[in-house]
Short mmCIF file of C-alpha atoms in Angstrom, two decimals:
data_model
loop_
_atom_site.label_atom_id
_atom_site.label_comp_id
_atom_site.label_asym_id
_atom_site.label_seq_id
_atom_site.Cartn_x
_atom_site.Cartn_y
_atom_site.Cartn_z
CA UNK M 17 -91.11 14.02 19.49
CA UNK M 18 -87.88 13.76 17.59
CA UNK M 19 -85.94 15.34 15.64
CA UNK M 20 -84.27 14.42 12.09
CA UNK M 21 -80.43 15.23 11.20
CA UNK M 22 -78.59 14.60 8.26
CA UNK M 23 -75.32 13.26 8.77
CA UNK M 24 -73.13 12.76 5.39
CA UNK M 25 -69.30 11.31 6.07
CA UNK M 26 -66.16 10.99 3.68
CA UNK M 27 -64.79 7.76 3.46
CA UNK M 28 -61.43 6.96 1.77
CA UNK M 29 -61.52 3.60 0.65
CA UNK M 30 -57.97 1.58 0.82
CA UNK M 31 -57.34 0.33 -2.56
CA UNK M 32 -54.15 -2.02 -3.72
CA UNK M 33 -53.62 -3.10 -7.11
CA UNK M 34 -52.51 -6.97 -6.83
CA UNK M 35 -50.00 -6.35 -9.59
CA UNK M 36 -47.97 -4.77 -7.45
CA UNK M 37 -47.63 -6.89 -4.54
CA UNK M 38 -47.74 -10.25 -6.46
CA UNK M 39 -44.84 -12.55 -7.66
CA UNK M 40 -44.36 -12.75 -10.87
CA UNK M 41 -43.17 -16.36 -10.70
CA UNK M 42 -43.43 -18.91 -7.80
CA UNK M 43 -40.03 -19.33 -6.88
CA UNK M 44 -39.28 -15.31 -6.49
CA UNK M 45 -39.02 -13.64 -2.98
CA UNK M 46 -42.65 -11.68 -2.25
CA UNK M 47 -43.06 -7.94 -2.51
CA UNK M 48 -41.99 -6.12 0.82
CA UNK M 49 -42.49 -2.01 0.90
CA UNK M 50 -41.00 -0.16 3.77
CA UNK M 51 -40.46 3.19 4.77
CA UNK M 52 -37.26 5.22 5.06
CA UNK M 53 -39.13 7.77 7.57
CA UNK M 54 -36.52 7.54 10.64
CA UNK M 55 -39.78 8.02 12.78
CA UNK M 56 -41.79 5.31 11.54
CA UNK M 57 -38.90 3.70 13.46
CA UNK M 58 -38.53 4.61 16.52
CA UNK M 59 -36.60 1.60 18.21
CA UNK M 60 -34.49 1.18 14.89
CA UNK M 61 -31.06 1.28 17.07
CA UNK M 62 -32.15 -1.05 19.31
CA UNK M 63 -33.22 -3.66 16.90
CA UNK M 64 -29.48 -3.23 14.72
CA UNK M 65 -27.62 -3.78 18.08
CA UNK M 66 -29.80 -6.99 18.49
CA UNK M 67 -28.90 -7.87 15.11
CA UNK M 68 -25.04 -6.93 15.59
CA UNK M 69 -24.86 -8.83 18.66
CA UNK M 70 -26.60 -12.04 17.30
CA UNK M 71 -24.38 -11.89 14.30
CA UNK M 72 -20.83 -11.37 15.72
CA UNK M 73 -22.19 -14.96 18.39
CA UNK M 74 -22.81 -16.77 15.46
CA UNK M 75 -19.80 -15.64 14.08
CA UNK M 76 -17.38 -16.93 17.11
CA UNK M 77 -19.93 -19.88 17.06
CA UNK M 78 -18.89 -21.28 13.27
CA UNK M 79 -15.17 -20.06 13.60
CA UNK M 80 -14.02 -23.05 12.11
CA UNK M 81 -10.33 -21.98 10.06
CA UNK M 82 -8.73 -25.24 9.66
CA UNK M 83 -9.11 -26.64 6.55
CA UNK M 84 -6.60 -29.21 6.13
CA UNK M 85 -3.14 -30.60 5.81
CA UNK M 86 -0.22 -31.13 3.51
CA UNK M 87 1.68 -34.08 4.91
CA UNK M 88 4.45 -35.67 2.75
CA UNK M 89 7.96 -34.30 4.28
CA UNK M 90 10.05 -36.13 6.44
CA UNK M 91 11.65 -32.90 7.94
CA UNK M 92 10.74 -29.40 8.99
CA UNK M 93 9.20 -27.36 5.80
CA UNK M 94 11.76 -24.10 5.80
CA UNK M 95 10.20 -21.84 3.09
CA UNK M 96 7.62 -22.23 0.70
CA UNK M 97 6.45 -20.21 -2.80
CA UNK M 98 3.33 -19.73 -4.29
CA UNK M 99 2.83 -19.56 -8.15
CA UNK M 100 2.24 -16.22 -9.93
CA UNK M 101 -0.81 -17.26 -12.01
CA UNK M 102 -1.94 -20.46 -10.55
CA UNK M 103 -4.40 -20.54 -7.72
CA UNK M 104 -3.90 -24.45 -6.35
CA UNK M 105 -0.23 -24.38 -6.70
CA UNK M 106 2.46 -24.35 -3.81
CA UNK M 107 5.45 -25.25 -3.45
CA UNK M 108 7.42 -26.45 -0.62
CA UNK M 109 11.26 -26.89 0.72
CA UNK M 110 12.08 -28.95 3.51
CA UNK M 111 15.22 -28.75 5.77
CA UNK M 112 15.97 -32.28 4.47
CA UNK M 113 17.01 -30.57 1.16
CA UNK M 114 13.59 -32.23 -0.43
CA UNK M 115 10.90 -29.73 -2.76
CA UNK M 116 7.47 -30.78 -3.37
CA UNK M 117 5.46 -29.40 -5.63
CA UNK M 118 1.35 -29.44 -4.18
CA UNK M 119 -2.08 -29.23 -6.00
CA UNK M 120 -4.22 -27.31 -2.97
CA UNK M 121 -7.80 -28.12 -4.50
CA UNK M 122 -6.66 -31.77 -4.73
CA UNK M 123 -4.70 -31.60 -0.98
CA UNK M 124 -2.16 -34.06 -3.45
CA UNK M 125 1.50 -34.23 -4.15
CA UNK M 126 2.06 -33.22 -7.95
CA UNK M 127 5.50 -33.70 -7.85
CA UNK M 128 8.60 -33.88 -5.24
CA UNK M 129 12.79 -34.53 -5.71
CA UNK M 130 15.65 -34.46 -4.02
CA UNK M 131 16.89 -30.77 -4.72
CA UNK M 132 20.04 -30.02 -2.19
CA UNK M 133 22.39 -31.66 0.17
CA UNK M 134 21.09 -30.06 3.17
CA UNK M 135 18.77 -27.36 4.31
CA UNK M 136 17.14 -25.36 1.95
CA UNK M 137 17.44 -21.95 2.64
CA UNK M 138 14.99 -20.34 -0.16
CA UNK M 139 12.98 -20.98 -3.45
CA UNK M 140 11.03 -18.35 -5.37
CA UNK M 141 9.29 -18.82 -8.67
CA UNK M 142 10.45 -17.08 -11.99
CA UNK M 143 7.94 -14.15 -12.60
CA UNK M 144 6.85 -16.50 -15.85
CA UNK M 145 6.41 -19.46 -13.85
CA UNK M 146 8.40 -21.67 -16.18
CA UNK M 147 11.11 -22.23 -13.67
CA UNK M 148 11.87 -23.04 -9.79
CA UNK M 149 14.54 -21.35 -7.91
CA UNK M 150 16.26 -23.03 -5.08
CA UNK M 151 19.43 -22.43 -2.81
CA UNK M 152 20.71 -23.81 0.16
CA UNK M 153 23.74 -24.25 2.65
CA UNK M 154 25.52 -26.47 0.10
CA UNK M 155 26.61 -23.32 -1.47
CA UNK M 156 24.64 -23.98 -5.18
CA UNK M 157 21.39 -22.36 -6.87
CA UNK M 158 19.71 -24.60 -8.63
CA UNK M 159 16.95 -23.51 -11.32
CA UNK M 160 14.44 -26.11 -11.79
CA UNK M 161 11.99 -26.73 -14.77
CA UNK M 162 8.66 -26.52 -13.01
CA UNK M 163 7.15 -29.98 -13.40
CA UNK M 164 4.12 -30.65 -14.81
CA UNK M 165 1.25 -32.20 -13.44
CA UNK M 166 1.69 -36.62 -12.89
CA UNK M 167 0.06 -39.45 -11.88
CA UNK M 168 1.01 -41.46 -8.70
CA UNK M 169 2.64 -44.04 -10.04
CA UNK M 170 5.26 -41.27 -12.18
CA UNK M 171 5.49 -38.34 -8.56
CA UNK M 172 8.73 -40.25 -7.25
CA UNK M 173 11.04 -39.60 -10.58
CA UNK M 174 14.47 -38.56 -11.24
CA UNK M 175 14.80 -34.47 -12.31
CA UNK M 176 17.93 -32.57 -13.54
CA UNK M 177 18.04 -28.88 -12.90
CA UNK M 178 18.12 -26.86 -15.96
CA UNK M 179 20.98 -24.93 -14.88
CA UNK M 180 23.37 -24.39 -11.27
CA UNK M 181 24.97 -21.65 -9.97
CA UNK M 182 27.72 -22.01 -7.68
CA UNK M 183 28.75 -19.28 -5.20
CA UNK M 184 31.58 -18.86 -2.23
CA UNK M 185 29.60 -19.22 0.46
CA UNK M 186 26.46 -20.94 1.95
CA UNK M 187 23.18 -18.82 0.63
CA UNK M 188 20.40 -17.44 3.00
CA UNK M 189 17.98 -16.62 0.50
CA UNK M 190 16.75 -15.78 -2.94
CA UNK M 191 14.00 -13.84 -4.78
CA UNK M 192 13.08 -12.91 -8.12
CA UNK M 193 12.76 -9.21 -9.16
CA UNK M 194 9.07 -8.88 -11.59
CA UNK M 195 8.71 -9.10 -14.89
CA UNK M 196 12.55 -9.65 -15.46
CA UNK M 197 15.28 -12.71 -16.08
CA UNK M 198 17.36 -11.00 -12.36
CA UNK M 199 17.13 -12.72 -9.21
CA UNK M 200 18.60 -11.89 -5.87
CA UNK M 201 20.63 -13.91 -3.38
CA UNK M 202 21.86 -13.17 0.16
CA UNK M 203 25.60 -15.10 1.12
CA UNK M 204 27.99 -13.91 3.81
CA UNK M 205 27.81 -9.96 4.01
CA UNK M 206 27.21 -9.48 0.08
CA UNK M 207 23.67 -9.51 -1.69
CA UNK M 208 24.14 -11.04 -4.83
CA UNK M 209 22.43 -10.01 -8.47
CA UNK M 210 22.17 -12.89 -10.81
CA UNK M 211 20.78 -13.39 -14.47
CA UNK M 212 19.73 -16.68 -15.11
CA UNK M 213 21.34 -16.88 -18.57
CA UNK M 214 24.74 -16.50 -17.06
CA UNK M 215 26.87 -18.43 -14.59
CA UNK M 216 28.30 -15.48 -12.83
CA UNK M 217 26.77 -13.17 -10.90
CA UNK M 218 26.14 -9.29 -12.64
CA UNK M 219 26.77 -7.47 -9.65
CA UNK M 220 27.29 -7.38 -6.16
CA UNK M 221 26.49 -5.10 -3.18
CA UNK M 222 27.71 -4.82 0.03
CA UNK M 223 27.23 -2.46 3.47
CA UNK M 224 28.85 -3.88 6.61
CA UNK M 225 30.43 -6.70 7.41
CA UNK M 226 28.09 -9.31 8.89
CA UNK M 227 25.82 -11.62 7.26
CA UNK M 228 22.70 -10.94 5.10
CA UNK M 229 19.93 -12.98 6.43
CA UNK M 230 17.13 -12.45 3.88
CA UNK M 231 16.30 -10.29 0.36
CA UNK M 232 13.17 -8.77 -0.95
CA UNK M 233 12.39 -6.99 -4.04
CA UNK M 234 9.74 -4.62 -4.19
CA UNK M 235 6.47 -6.02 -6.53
CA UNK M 236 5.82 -2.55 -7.73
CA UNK M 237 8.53 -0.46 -7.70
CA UNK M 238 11.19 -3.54 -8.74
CA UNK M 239 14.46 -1.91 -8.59
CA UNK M 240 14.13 -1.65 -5.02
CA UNK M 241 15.45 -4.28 -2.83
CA UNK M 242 15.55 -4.64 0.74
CA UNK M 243 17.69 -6.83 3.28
CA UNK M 244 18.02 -7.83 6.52
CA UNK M 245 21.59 -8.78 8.28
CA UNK M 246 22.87 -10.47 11.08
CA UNK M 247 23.74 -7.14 12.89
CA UNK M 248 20.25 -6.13 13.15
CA UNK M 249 20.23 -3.53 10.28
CA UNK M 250 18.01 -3.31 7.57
CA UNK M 251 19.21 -1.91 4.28
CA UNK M 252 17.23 -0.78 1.19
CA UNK M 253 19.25 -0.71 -2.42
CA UNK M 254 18.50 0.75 -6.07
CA UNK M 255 19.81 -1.53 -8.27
CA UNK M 256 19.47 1.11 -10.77
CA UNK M 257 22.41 2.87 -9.61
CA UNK M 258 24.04 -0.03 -7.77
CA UNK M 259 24.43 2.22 -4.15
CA UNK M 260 22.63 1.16 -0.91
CA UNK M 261 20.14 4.61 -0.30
CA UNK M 262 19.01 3.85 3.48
CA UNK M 263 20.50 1.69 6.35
CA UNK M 264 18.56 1.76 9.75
CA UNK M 265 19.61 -0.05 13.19
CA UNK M 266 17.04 -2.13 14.97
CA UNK M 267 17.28 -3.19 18.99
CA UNK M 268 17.69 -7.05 17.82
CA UNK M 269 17.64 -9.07 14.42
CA UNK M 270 15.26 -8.84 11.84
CA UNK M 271 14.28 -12.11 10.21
CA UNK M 272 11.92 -11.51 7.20
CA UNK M 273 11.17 -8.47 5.12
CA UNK M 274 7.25 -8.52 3.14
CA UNK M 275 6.59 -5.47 1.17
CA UNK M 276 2.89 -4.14 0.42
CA UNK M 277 2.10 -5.25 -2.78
CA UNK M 278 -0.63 -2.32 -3.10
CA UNK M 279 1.68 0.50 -1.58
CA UNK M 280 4.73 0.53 -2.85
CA UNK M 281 6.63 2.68 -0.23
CA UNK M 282 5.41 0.25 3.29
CA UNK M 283 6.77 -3.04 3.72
CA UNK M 284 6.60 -5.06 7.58
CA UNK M 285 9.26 -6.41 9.42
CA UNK M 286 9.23 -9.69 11.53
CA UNK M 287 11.60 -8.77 14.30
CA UNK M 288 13.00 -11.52 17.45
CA UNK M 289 11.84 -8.90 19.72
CA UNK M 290 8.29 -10.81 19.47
CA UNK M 291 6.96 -7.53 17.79
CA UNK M 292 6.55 -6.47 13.74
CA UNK M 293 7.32 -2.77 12.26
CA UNK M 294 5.32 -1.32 9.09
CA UNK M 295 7.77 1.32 7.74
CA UNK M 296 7.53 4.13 5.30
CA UNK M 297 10.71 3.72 2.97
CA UNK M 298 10.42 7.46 2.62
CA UNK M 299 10.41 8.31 6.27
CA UNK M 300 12.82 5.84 9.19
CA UNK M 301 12.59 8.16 12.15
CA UNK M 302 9.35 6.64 13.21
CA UNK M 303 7.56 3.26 12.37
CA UNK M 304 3.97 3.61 10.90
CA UNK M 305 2.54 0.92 13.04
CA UNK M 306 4.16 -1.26 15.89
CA UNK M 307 2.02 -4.62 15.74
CA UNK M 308 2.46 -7.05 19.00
CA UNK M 309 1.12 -9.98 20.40
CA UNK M 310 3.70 -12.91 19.76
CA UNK M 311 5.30 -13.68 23.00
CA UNK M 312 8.39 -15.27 21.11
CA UNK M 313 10.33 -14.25 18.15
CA UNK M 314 8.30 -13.67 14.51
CA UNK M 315 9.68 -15.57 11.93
CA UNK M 316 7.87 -15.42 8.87
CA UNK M 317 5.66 -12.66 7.13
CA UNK M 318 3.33 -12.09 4.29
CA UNK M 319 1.08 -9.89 2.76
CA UNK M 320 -2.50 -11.15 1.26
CA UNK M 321 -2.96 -9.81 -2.10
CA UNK M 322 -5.21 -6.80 -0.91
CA UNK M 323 -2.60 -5.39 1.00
CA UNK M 324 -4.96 -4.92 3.86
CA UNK M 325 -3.92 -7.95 6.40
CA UNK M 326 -0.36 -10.18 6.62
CA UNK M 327 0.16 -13.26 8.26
CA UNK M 328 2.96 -13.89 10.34
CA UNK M 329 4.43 -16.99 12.02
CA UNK M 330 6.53 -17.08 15.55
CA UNK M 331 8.52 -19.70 17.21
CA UNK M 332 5.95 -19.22 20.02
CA UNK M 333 4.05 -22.02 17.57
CA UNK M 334 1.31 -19.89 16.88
CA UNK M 335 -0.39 -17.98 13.50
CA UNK M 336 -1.52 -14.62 13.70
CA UNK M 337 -3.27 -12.20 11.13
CA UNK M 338 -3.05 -8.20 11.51
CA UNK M 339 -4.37 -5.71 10.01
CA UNK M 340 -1.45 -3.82 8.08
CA UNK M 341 -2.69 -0.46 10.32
CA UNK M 342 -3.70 -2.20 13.87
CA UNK M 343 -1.28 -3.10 16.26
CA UNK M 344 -2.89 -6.18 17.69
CA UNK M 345 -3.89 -9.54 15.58
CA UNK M 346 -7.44 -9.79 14.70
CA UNK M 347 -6.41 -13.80 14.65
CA UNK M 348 -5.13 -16.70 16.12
CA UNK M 349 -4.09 -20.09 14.30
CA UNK M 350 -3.03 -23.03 16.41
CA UNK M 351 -3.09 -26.88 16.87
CA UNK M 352 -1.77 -28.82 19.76
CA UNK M 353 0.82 -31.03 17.03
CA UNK M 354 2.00 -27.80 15.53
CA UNK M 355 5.07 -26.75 16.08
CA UNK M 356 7.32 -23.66 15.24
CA UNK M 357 6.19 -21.89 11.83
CA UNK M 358 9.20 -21.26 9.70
CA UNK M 359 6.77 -20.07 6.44
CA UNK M 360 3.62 -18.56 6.06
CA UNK M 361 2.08 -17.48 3.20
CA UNK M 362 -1.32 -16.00 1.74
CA UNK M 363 -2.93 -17.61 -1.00
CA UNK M 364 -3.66 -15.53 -4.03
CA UNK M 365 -7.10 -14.90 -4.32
CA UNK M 366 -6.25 -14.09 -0.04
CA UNK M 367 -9.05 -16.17 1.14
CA UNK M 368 -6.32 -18.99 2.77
CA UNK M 369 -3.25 -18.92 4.48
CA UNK M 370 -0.54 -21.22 4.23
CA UNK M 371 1.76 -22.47 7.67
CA UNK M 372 4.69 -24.70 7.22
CA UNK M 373 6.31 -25.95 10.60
CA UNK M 374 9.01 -28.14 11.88
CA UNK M 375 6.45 -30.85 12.25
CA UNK M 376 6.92 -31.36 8.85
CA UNK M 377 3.55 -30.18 8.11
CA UNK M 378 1.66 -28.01 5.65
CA UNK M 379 -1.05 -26.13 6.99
CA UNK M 380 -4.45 -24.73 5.12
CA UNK M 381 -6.12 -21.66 7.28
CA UNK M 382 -9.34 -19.64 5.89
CA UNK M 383 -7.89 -16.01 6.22
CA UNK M 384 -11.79 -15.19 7.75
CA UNK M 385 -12.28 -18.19 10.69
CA UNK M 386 -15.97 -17.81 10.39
CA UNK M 387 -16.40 -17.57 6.44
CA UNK M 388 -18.55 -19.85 4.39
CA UNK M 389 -16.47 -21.63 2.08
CA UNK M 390 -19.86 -22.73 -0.07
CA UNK M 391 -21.16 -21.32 -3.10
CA UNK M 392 -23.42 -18.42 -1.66
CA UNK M 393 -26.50 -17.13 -3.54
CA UNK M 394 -26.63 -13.09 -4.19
CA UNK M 395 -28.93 -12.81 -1.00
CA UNK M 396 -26.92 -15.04 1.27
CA UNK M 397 -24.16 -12.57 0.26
CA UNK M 398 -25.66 -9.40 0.93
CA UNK M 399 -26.92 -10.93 4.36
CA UNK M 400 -23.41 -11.69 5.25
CA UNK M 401 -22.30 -7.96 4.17
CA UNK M 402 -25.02 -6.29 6.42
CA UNK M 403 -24.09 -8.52 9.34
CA UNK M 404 -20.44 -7.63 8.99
CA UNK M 405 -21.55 -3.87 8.76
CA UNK M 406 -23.78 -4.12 12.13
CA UNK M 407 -20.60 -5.48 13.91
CA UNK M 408 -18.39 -3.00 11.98
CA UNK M 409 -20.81 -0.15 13.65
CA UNK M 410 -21.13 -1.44 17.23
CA UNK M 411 -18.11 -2.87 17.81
CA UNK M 412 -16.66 -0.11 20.35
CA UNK M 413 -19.75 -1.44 22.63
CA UNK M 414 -18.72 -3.52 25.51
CA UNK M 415 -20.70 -6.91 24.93
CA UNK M 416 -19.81 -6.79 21.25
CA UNK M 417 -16.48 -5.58 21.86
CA UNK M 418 -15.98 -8.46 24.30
CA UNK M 419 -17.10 -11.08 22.32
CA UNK M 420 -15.36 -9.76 18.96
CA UNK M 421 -12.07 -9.47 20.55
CA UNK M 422 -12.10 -12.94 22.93
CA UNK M 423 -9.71 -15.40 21.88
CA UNK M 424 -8.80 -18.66 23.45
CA UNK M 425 -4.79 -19.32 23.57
CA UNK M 426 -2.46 -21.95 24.56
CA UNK M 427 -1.98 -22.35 27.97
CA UNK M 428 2.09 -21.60 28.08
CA UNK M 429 1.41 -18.80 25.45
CA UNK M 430 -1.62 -17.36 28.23
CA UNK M 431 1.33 -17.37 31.03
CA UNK M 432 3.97 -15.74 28.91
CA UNK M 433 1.55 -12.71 28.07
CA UNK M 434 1.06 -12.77 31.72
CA UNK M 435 4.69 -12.18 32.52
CA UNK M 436 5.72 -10.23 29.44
CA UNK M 437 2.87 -7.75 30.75
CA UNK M 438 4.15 -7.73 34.15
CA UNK M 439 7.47 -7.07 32.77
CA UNK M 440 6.29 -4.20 30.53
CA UNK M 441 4.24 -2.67 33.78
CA UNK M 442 7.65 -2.74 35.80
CA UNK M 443 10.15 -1.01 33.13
CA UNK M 444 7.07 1.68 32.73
CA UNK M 445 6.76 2.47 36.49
CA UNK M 446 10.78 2.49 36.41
CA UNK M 447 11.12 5.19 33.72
CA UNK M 448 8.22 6.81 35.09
CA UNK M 449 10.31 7.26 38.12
CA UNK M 450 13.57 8.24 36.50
CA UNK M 451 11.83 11.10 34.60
CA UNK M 452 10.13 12.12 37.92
CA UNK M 453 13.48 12.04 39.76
CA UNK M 454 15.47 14.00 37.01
CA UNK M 455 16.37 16.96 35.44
CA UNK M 456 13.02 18.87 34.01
CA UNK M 457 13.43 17.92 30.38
CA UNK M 458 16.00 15.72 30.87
CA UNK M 459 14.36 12.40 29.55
CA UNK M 460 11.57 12.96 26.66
CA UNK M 461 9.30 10.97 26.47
CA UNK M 462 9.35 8.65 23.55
CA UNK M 463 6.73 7.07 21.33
CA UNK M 464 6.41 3.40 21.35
CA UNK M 465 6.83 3.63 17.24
CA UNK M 466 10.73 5.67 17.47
CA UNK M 467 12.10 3.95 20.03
CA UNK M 468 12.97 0.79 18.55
CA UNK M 469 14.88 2.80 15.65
CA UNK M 470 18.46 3.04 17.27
CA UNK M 471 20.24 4.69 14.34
CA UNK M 472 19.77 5.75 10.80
CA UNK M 473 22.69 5.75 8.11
CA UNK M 474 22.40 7.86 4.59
#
């Protein structure tokens, strides 16, 4: 005999409206929902360091940063000057006294002349771009219509300046202060204050007695000017009140000055002592950052637009990027035909970089080696944003770490690290051992970023 139960159960039926998960058109991306729950998610940090370590290969994978070449010049390109409101213009000045005038998009000669007798020690554009500014070691300053754009047949014509100044001595270099008719040059131990509607020069300063390699003006705060001499001093001047303010001694020569364009008080050094100093104009008794890697003097310097990263070129035939508060190059530019860099520059929008060298060649870097140059859809972009987050977030891991940081080198610029970091290994044991063998107190120990400051005059 059995027995009879009644059994009832609840049953929750799974419903789903198709309106929500279907596309409203064919080509757009389907419906995915996802939960935010961290423990619906359990092996979330593993899968983002997958994703970060995929992300910075492919990365070192389509590193790719040269772009192309200017070649035109018969000698070694000695400074070069981008416009103020164009993005595809640069212009160039060779040690053969010869200025081109290039059309980047184009990689094409717009216009060139024979400008000097000689090398060609600067050129700046006006802060209007109407007019090129040029001087050299034939002891003239030439202002220069900027020429408009030609056709093949009409580049190789003869141009007259628009105006020349003639001073004493041979000039180092010029720049022009923004948003006014002054420019600056550097001659002998004086800097120099010009107008460009008058022959003479309106003032002229002086500290010292050696010779004033190079002259900036600061972009922001423009009646600031700073210089670099011969006796390895750098001054800063207010040309407000026509005194020098600040004078500080380095260990060897400084040989270009770049000032932050979005910070008004740093500017960088490029120093022969293979190393570049970020200072505070408001504080000298220590650098803000020390920034190494060259192994041979740093001749060139320049800030991208953003102020974040500068570009700097050695003798040591190499191109490095920093960031403006690391002290070691995220980058490194080379070619086995390119020789020393003289100029660098950073294209405006700060997505190239600019090398000219005594090969005679113009150089087009992407600032970011592994960037896609293409046009890049709004996914595509936020893609590359998370991937650069991921690496961003695990980069102080060792596999990441190693792979972010590797970089491959020349071979003589491999064996000079080699023996510049023996050499820095032996004069640390050595003081190590002076301070251990001396008085108690006796020899402080000093930070890598006030050493190098020697002196500072008021």
């Amino acid at each position: 005999a059995g027995s009879y139960y009644d059994i009832s159960m609840k049953i929750n039926v799974i419903s789903r409206k198709n309106a929500n998960y279907a596309r409203e058109r064919p080509n757009e991306l389907q419906k995915v929902f996802r939960t935010v729950d961290p423990s619906a998610h359990p092996f979330e940090k593993p899968r983002e360091y997958r994703r970060a370590l995929n992300a910075v290969k492919l990365n070192r994978v389509f590193a790719k940063p040269f772009v192309g070449a200017l070649s035109g010049h018969r000698d070694g390109i000695y400074t070069m000057a981008k416009h103020a409101s164009r993005l595809d213009t640069l212009v160039t000045a060779a040690c053969d006294g010869e200025i081109r005038v290039w059309n980047v998009s184009h990689r094409t000669n717009s216009s060139n002349w024979r400008a000097h007798n000689g090398i060609i020690r600067g050129v700046t554009i006006t802060h209007n771009g109407e007019y090129i500014l040029s001087c050299g070691n034939d002891k003239r300053i030439q202002m220069w219509q900027f020429p408009q754009v030609r056709t093949l047949s009409e580049i190789e014509y003869e141009v007259q300046p628009e105006n020349t100044f003639i001073g004493q001595n041979a000039f180092t270099s010029i720049d022009c202060q923004r948003e006014s008719n002054i420019f600056a040059t550097t001659s002998a131990n004086i800097l120099s204050l010009w107008d460009s509607e008058r022959s003479d020069p309106i003032e002229n300063l002086e500290w010292g007695h050696d010779s004033v390699g190079c002259a900036k003006f600061n972009p922001i705060e423009k009646y600031i000017i700073a210089t670099a001499s011969q006796d390895r001093k750098i001054t800063l001047y207010d040309i407000r009140g026509s005194t020098p303010i600040k004078k500080i001694t380095m260990p060897m020569r400084t040989n270009e000055i770049s000032w932050n364009p979005m910070e008004a008080m740093n500017f960088t050094i490029a120093n022969e002592d293979h190393n570049c100093y970020t200072f505070d104009m408001r504080n000298f008794d220590a650098a803000r950052s020390v920034h190494m890697d060259h192994v041979s003097a740093v001749l060139s310097i320049d800030y991208s637009p953003t102020g974040k990263q500068f570009v700097t070129g050695s003798y040591d035939r190499s191109v490095r990027i920093f960031d403006e508060s690391k002290g070691r190059s995220k980058e490194i530019y080379h070619t086995k035909r390119m020789q020393k860099v003289f100029s660098v520059l950073y294209s405006l929008d700060s997505k190239y970089v600019f090398s000219g060298s005594d090969d005679s060649n113009v150089r087009i870097w992407k600032s970011n080696a592994s960037e896609d140059l293409g046009i890049q859809s709004p996914r595509q972009k936020e893609q590359q944003e998370y991937q650069d987050k991921l690496i961003e977030r695990y980069s102080d891991l060792p596999e990441i770490r190693r792979i972010y940081k590797k970089r491959h080198v020349p071979k003589a610029i491999k064996n000079t690290q080699y023996t510049k970091s023996i050499i820095r290994q032996s004069q640390k044991r050595k003081e190590e051992n002076r301070r251990k063998h001396s008085k108690p107190g006796s020899r402080p120990l000093k930070a890598e970023r006030r050493k190098h400051i020697l002196n500072i005059h008021d």
